[in-house]
mmCIF file of C-alpha atoms and ligand atoms in Angstrom:
data_model
loop_
_atom_site.group_PDB
_atom_site.id
_atom_site.type_symbol
_atom_site.label_atom_id
_atom_site.label_comp_id
_atom_site.label_asym_id
_atom_site.label_seq_id
_atom_site.Cartn_x
_atom_site.Cartn_y
_atom_site.Cartn_z
ATOM 1 C CA MET Y 55 9.875 -12.572 -9.710
ATOM 2 C CA ARG Y 56 6.778 -10.995 -10.933
ATOM 3 C CA ILE Y 57 4.723 -8.822 -8.409
ATOM 4 C CA LEU Y 58 1.602 -6.882 -8.272
ATOM 5 C CA PHE Y 59 1.156 -4.409 -5.833
ATOM 6 C CA VAL Y 60 -2.400 -3.170 -5.372
ATOM 7 C CA GLY Y 61 -2.961 0.471 -3.769
ATOM 8 C CA ASP Y 62 -4.905 1.280 -0.922
ATOM 9 C CA VAL Y 63 -8.343 -0.629 -1.140
ATOM 10 C CA MET Y 64 -11.048 1.825 0.011
ATOM 11 C CA GLY Y 65 -14.372 0.676 1.277
ATOM 12 C CA GLU Y 66 -16.737 -1.494 -0.362
ATOM 13 C CA PRO Y 67 -16.062 -0.435 -4.207
ATOM 14 C CA GLY Y 68 -12.216 -1.348 -3.295
ATOM 15 C CA LEU Y 69 -13.136 -4.707 -1.801
ATOM 16 C CA ARG Y 70 -15.668 -5.401 -4.813
ATOM 17 C CA ALA Y 71 -12.681 -4.494 -7.296
ATOM 18 C CA VAL Y 72 -10.430 -6.869 -5.408
ATOM 19 C CA ALA Y 73 -12.939 -9.669 -5.085
ATOM 20 C CA LEU Y 74 -14.029 -9.261 -8.868
ATOM 21 C CA HIS Y 75 -10.876 -8.935 -10.544
ATOM 22 C CA LEU Y 76 -7.705 -10.132 -8.443
ATOM 23 C CA PRO Y 77 -8.276 -13.842 -8.739
ATOM 24 C CA ASP Y 78 -8.276 -13.533 -12.625
ATOM 25 C CA LEU Y 79 -4.649 -12.032 -12.124
ATOM 26 C CA ARG Y 80 -3.292 -14.719 -9.554
ATOM 27 C CA ASP Y 81 -1.744 -16.830 -11.878
ATOM 28 C CA ARG Y 82 -0.058 -13.891 -13.880
ATOM 29 C CA TYR Y 83 2.060 -13.173 -10.692
ATOM 30 C CA ASP Y 84 4.447 -14.737 -8.436
ATOM 31 C CA LEU Y 85 3.438 -12.613 -5.307
ATOM 32 C CA ILE Y 86 0.411 -10.219 -4.913
ATOM 33 C CA ILE Y 87 0.561 -7.547 -2.145
ATOM 34 C CA VAL Y 88 -2.156 -5.447 -1.237
ATOM 35 C CA ASN Y 89 -2.424 -2.087 0.653
ATOM 36 C CA GLY Y 90 -5.525 -2.573 2.947
ATOM 37 C CA GLU Y 91 -5.559 0.422 5.418
ATOM 38 C CA ASN Y 92 -8.867 1.797 4.173
ATOM 39 C CA SER Y 93 -10.686 -1.706 3.518
ATOM 40 C CA ALA Y 94 -12.881 -1.191 6.245
ATOM 41 C CA ARG Y 95 -15.316 0.970 5.114
ATOM 42 C CA GLY Y 96 -12.436 3.568 4.565
ATOM 43 C CA LYS Y 97 -10.879 3.071 8.295
ATOM 44 C CA GLY Y 98 -8.764 0.408 8.922
ATOM 45 C CA LEU Y 99 -8.634 -3.348 8.287
ATOM 46 C CA SER Y 100 -11.509 -5.762 9.670
ATOM 47 C CA ARG Y 101 -11.569 -9.594 9.760
ATOM 48 C CA ARG Y 102 -14.138 -9.400 7.027
ATOM 49 C CA ALA Y 103 -12.004 -7.084 4.868
ATOM 50 C CA TYR Y 104 -9.035 -9.052 5.474
ATOM 51 C CA ARG Y 105 -10.783 -12.351 4.476
ATOM 52 C CA ILE Y 106 -11.971 -10.931 0.977
ATOM 53 C CA ILE Y 107 -8.534 -9.524 0.142
ATOM 54 C CA ARG Y 108 -6.759 -12.746 1.114
ATOM 55 C CA GLU Y 109 -9.388 -15.061 -0.690
ATOM 56 C CA ALA Y 110 -8.892 -12.946 -3.776
ATOM 57 C CA GLY Y 111 -5.243 -14.137 -4.013
ATOM 58 C CA ALA Y 112 -3.155 -11.695 -1.684
ATOM 59 C CA ASP Y 113 0.044 -13.131 -0.247
ATOM 60 C CA LEU Y 114 0.696 -10.153 2.061
ATOM 61 C CA VAL Y 115 -1.487 -7.065 3.260
ATOM 62 C CA THR Y 116 0.092 -4.014 4.222
ATOM 63 C CA LEU Y 117 -1.518 -0.954 6.489
ATOM 64 C CA GLY Y 118 -0.584 2.652 7.135
ATOM 65 C CA ASN Y 119 -1.626 5.479 9.162
ATOM 66 C CA HIS Y 120 -5.336 3.787 9.511
ATOM 67 C CA ALA Y 121 -3.509 0.625 10.801
ATOM 68 C CA TRP Y 122 -5.267 0.915 14.038
ATOM 69 C CA ASP Y 123 -8.623 2.317 13.120
ATOM 70 C CA HIS Y 124 -10.386 -0.879 13.362
ATOM 71 C CA LYS Y 125 -9.947 -2.924 16.414
ATOM 72 C CA ASP Y 126 -9.803 -6.425 14.534
ATOM 73 C CA ALA Y 127 -6.128 -5.295 13.174
ATOM 74 C CA TYR Y 128 -4.625 -5.844 16.745
ATOM 75 C CA ALA Y 129 -5.418 -9.528 16.665
ATOM 76 C CA LEU Y 130 -4.855 -10.008 12.885
ATOM 77 C CA VAL Y 131 -1.286 -8.280 12.992
ATOM 78 C CA GLU Y 132 -0.230 -11.019 15.597
ATOM 79 C CA THR Y 133 -0.815 -14.021 13.478
ATOM 80 C CA GLU Y 134 -1.474 -13.163 9.682
ATOM 81 C CA PRO Y 135 0.735 -12.054 7.027
ATOM 82 C CA ILE Y 136 0.201 -8.441 7.413
ATOM 83 C CA ILE Y 137 2.650 -5.727 8.151
ATOM 84 C CA ARG Y 138 2.071 -2.068 9.684
ATOM 85 C CA ALA Y 139 4.993 0.600 9.208
ATOM 86 C CA LEU Y 140 8.526 -0.384 10.150
ATOM 87 C CA ASN Y 141 9.007 3.325 11.792
ATOM 88 C CA TYR Y 142 6.547 2.894 14.594
ATOM 89 C CA PRO Y 143 7.974 3.214 17.902
ATOM 90 C CA PRO Y 144 9.195 0.402 19.747
ATOM 91 C CA GLY Y 145 6.756 -1.875 21.176
ATOM 92 C CA THR Y 146 4.122 -1.582 18.423
ATOM 93 C CA PRO Y 147 1.963 -4.547 17.953
ATOM 94 C CA GLY Y 148 2.761 -6.475 14.615
ATOM 95 C CA LYS Y 149 5.888 -6.375 12.304
ATOM 96 C CA GLY Y 150 7.193 -3.753 10.008
ATOM 97 C CA HIS Y 151 8.563 -6.304 7.535
ATOM 98 C CA TRP Y 152 7.818 -9.553 6.090
ATOM 99 C CA LEU Y 153 9.983 -12.378 4.019
ATOM 100 C CA LEU Y 154 7.883 -13.837 0.915
ATOM 101 C CA SER Y 155 9.200 -16.587 -1.306
ATOM 102 C CA ALA Y 156 8.623 -17.874 -4.794
ATOM 103 C CA GLY Y 157 10.624 -20.001 -7.060
ATOM 104 C CA GLY Y 158 13.211 -20.106 -4.715
ATOM 105 C CA GLU Y 159 13.885 -16.640 -4.179
ATOM 106 C CA SER Y 160 13.081 -14.261 -1.405
ATOM 107 C CA LEU Y 161 11.688 -10.631 -1.182
ATOM 108 C CA LEU Y 162 11.699 -8.650 1.634
ATOM 109 C CA VAL Y 163 8.835 -6.215 1.895
ATOM 110 C CA THR Y 164 8.639 -3.218 4.227
ATOM 111 C CA GLN Y 165 6.493 -0.275 4.620
ATOM 112 C CA VAL Y 166 7.654 3.259 5.981
ATOM 113 C CA MET Y 167 5.501 6.132 7.268
ATOM 114 C CA GLY Y 168 6.527 9.712 6.020
ATOM 115 C CA ARG Y 169 6.813 12.248 8.796
ATOM 116 C CA VAL Y 170 5.594 15.431 6.654
ATOM 117 C CA TYR Y 171 1.834 15.983 7.592
ATOM 118 C CA MET Y 172 1.716 12.458 8.705
ATOM 119 C CA GLY Y 173 2.470 12.480 12.726
ATOM 120 C CA SER Y 174 5.568 11.852 14.890
ATOM 121 C CA PHE Y 175 7.013 8.718 13.658
ATOM 122 C CA ASP Y 176 10.720 7.278 14.073
ATOM 123 C CA ASP Y 177 13.189 8.429 11.358
ATOM 124 C CA PRO Y 178 12.169 6.413 8.194
ATOM 125 C CA PHE Y 179 15.461 6.657 6.302
ATOM 126 C CA ARG Y 180 17.486 5.252 9.313
ATOM 127 C CA GLY Y 181 14.910 2.673 10.008
ATOM 128 C CA ILE Y 182 15.378 1.430 6.426
ATOM 129 C CA ASP Y 183 19.210 1.228 6.767
ATOM 130 C CA HIS Y 184 19.006 -0.594 9.986
ATOM 131 C CA LEU Y 185 16.627 -3.177 8.375
ATOM 132 C CA LEU Y 186 18.634 -3.571 4.999
ATOM 133 C CA ALA Y 187 21.867 -4.564 7.441
ATOM 134 C CA GLU Y 188 19.958 -7.057 9.335
ATOM 135 C CA VAL Y 189 17.714 -8.816 6.807
ATOM 136 C CA LYS Y 190 18.913 -10.240 3.503
ATOM 137 C CA ALA Y 191 16.704 -11.213 0.559
ATOM 138 C CA ASP Y 192 17.228 -11.654 -3.338
ATOM 139 C CA TYR Y 193 14.719 -8.665 -3.855
ATOM 140 C CA VAL Y 194 13.664 -5.947 -1.589
ATOM 141 C CA LEU Y 195 10.473 -4.020 -2.155
ATOM 142 C CA VAL Y 196 9.918 -0.708 0.020
ATOM 143 C CA GLU Y 197 6.458 0.763 0.429
ATOM 144 C CA VAL Y 198 6.615 4.415 1.276
ATOM 145 C CA HIS Y 199 3.176 5.504 3.159
ATOM 146 C CA ALA Y 200 3.321 9.369 2.660
ATOM 147 C CA GLU Y 201 1.526 12.758 1.906
ATOM 148 C CA VAL Y 202 4.241 14.570 0.309
ATOM 149 C CA THR Y 203 5.568 13.826 -3.235
ATOM 150 C CA SER Y 204 8.946 15.314 -2.309
ATOM 151 C CA GLU Y 205 9.665 13.053 0.717
ATOM 152 C CA LYS Y 206 8.722 10.116 -1.504
ATOM 153 C CA MET Y 207 11.138 11.001 -3.909
ATOM 154 C CA ALA Y 208 13.812 11.865 -1.460
ATOM 155 C CA MET Y 209 13.160 8.129 -0.184
ATOM 156 C CA GLY Y 210 13.585 6.841 -3.585
ATOM 157 C CA GLN Y 211 17.123 8.759 -4.393
ATOM 158 C CA TYR Y 212 17.964 7.419 -0.763
ATOM 159 C CA LEU Y 213 17.446 3.920 -1.661
ATOM 160 C CA ASP Y 214 18.227 3.920 -5.437
ATOM 161 C CA GLY Y 215 20.649 1.064 -6.166
ATOM 162 C CA ARG Y 216 19.912 -0.490 -2.728
ATOM 163 C CA VAL Y 217 16.499 -1.963 -3.042
ATOM 164 C CA SER Y 218 14.434 -3.326 -6.059
ATOM 165 C CA ALA Y 219 11.849 -0.908 -5.801
ATOM 166 C CA MET Y 220 10.129 1.710 -3.963
ATOM 167 C CA LEU Y 221 6.429 2.320 -4.501
ATOM 168 C CA GLY Y 222 4.213 5.085 -2.729
ATOM 169 C CA THR Y 223 0.909 4.803 -1.321
ATOM 170 C CA HIS Y 224 -1.430 6.988 0.994
ATOM 171 C CA THR Y 225 -2.674 9.717 -1.370
ATOM 172 C CA HIS Y 226 -4.998 7.570 -3.343
ATOM 173 C CA ILE Y 227 -4.105 9.550 -6.397
ATOM 174 C CA PRO Y 228 -1.941 7.505 -8.923
ATOM 175 C CA THR Y 229 1.157 9.316 -10.056
ATOM 176 C CA ALA Y 230 2.258 8.962 -13.751
ATOM 177 C CA ASP Y 231 5.851 8.780 -13.013
ATOM 178 C CA ALA Y 232 6.632 4.836 -12.699
ATOM 179 C CA GLY Y 233 9.928 4.082 -14.023
ATOM 180 C CA LEU Y 234 13.430 3.171 -13.089
ATOM 181 C CA LEU Y 235 15.840 5.563 -11.273
ATOM 182 C CA ALA Y 236 19.664 6.112 -12.292
ATOM 183 C CA LYS Y 237 20.844 3.049 -10.151
ATOM 184 C CA GLY Y 238 18.075 0.434 -11.304
ATOM 185 C CA THR Y 239 15.634 1.033 -8.519
ATOM 186 C CA ALA Y 240 11.920 0.659 -9.851
ATOM 187 C CA TYR Y 241 10.095 3.638 -8.619
ATOM 188 C CA GLN Y 242 6.625 5.338 -8.288
ATOM 189 C CA THR Y 243 5.417 8.051 -6.003
ATOM 190 C CA ASP Y 244 1.787 6.775 -5.515
ATOM 191 C CA VAL Y 245 0.189 3.600 -6.990
ATOM 192 C CA GLY Y 246 -3.244 4.921 -6.435
ATOM 193 C CA MET Y 247 -6.307 4.179 -4.847
ATOM 194 C CA THR Y 248 -8.390 0.820 -5.467
ATOM 195 C CA GLY Y 249 -12.190 2.020 -5.027
ATOM 196 C CA THR Y 250 -14.300 4.561 -6.551
ATOM 197 C CA TYR Y 251 -12.975 7.678 -8.019
ATOM 198 C CA ARG Y 252 -16.209 9.505 -8.044
ATOM 199 C CA SER Y 253 -15.626 10.456 -4.770
ATOM 200 C CA ILE Y 254 -13.007 12.946 -2.692
ATOM 201 C CA ILE Y 255 -10.046 10.323 -2.202
ATOM 202 C CA GLY Y 256 -12.453 7.550 -1.782
ATOM 203 C CA GLY Y 257 -14.836 9.478 0.762
ATOM 204 C CA ASP Y 258 -18.353 10.271 0.151
ATOM 205 C CA THR Y 259 -18.295 13.612 -2.043
ATOM 206 C CA GLU Y 260 -20.798 15.569 -0.213
ATOM 207 C CA SER Y 261 -19.720 15.257 3.328
ATOM 208 C CA PHE Y 262 -16.061 15.670 2.366
ATOM 209 C CA LEU Y 263 -16.932 18.433 0.145
ATOM 210 C CA ALA Y 264 -18.738 19.901 3.356
ATOM 211 C CA ARG Y 265 -15.459 19.951 5.211
ATOM 212 C CA PHE Y 266 -14.118 22.399 2.779
ATOM 213 C CA LEU Y 267 -17.043 24.634 2.261
ATOM 214 C CA THR Y 268 -17.833 24.711 5.811
ATOM 215 C CA ALA Y 269 -14.762 24.693 7.636
ATOM 216 C CA ARG Y 270 -16.195 22.265 10.399
ATOM 217 C CA PRO Y 271 -15.962 18.589 11.044
ATOM 218 C CA GLN Y 272 -18.458 16.335 8.893
ATOM 219 C CA PRO Y 273 -19.416 12.774 9.256
ATOM 220 C CA PHE Y 274 -16.807 10.335 7.820
ATOM 221 C CA ARG Y 275 -18.705 8.354 5.107
ATOM 222 C CA SER Y 276 -16.697 6.151 2.075
ATOM 223 C CA ALA Y 277 -18.375 6.674 -1.008
ATOM 224 C CA GLU Y 278 -20.185 4.303 -3.306
ATOM 225 C CA GLY Y 279 -19.634 4.425 -7.200
ATOM 226 C CA PRO Y 280 -18.153 2.174 -9.828
ATOM 227 C CA ALA Y 281 -14.703 0.848 -8.637
ATOM 228 C CA ARG Y 282 -11.161 0.893 -10.300
ATOM 229 C CA LEU Y 283 -8.381 -1.382 -9.235
ATOM 230 C CA HIS Y 284 -4.908 0.724 -9.253
ATOM 231 C CA ALA Y 285 -1.912 -1.466 -9.055
ATOM 232 C CA THR Y 286 1.669 -1.398 -10.133
ATOM 233 C CA GLU Y 287 3.361 -4.430 -11.731
ATOM 234 C CA LEU Y 288 7.067 -5.391 -11.071
ATOM 235 C CA VAL Y 289 9.105 -7.498 -12.893
ATOM 236 C CA LEU Y 290 12.640 -8.303 -11.016
ATOM 237 C CA GLN Y 291 15.375 -10.211 -12.229
ATOM 238 C CA THR Y 292 18.702 -8.483 -12.459
ATOM 239 C CA ALA Y 293 18.963 -4.669 -11.842
ATOM 240 C CA LYS Y 294 19.040 -4.192 -15.483
ATOM 241 C CA SER Y 295 16.044 -6.172 -16.421
ATOM 242 C CA THR Y 296 13.764 -4.801 -13.806
ATOM 243 C CA ARG Y 297 10.511 -3.351 -15.169
ATOM 244 C CA ILE Y 298 7.595 -1.457 -13.647
ATOM 245 C CA SER Y 299 4.171 -0.584 -15.272
ATOM 246 C CA PRO Y 300 0.970 0.722 -13.713
ATOM 247 C CA TYR Y 301 -1.811 -1.666 -13.919
ATOM 248 C CA VAL Y 302 -5.542 -0.235 -13.936
ATOM 249 C CA TRP Y 303 -8.815 -2.238 -13.899
ATOM 250 C CA GLU Y 304 -12.281 -0.703 -14.018
ATOM 251 C CA GLU Y 305 -15.524 -2.324 -12.913
ATOM 252 C CA PRO Y 306 -17.903 -3.023 -15.958
HETATM 253 FE FE1 FE2 S 195 -5.052 5.166 2.262
HETATM 254 FE FE1 FE2 S 196 -3.033 6.385 4.839
#
């Protein structure tokens, strides 16, 4: 099973990268999963952003800590192939996992939120334990949406040998550690952002820099500039033949 996971789509440059390039990749993969938590001008998922991502070829859209920043998400998560984090409190709208299938095989996809510098979420470790006990699939992909590298690596080690792959998101900075853990789980601390890197994690440089220089709140603006698509490619077959490799495309 060949999967492409596209990292946090940020604002208009992110949507442009997805619209321009993802259709060209569609036939190379069985399934395409896209993190869309910042696609609505940096904050949340709007109907328009969702439509662009899906029309470009995504089978499933994931969210994150920005899940509820745009009001459209509340209706979208009820009817569309979208997941928000599994470890929100009971009663949260939407679903924390999704079953996809391709070529007669099934893929369970879930996302958990880290808790260090992220807020008061339920325990992501036990949350995944419960999910894995309940839902069976040929392959399992866990997206860990977290700020801190150690928390993500801890989750990777916790899940090694129990899931097919664990990919990190949220920091908007790709890490160069894609590879296999000791028991065969494919792992990368962060896939990186799909958006413009002439920015501060996708935010407009001037206003984001002013936060640091003035120590006062500043207006939120997502950046404009040449886009890059940052994704991670997974090939899942048996644990031994798993492959993971980063995929990067730059807007000409
Ligand atoms: Fe993000
Ligand atoms: Fe995030």
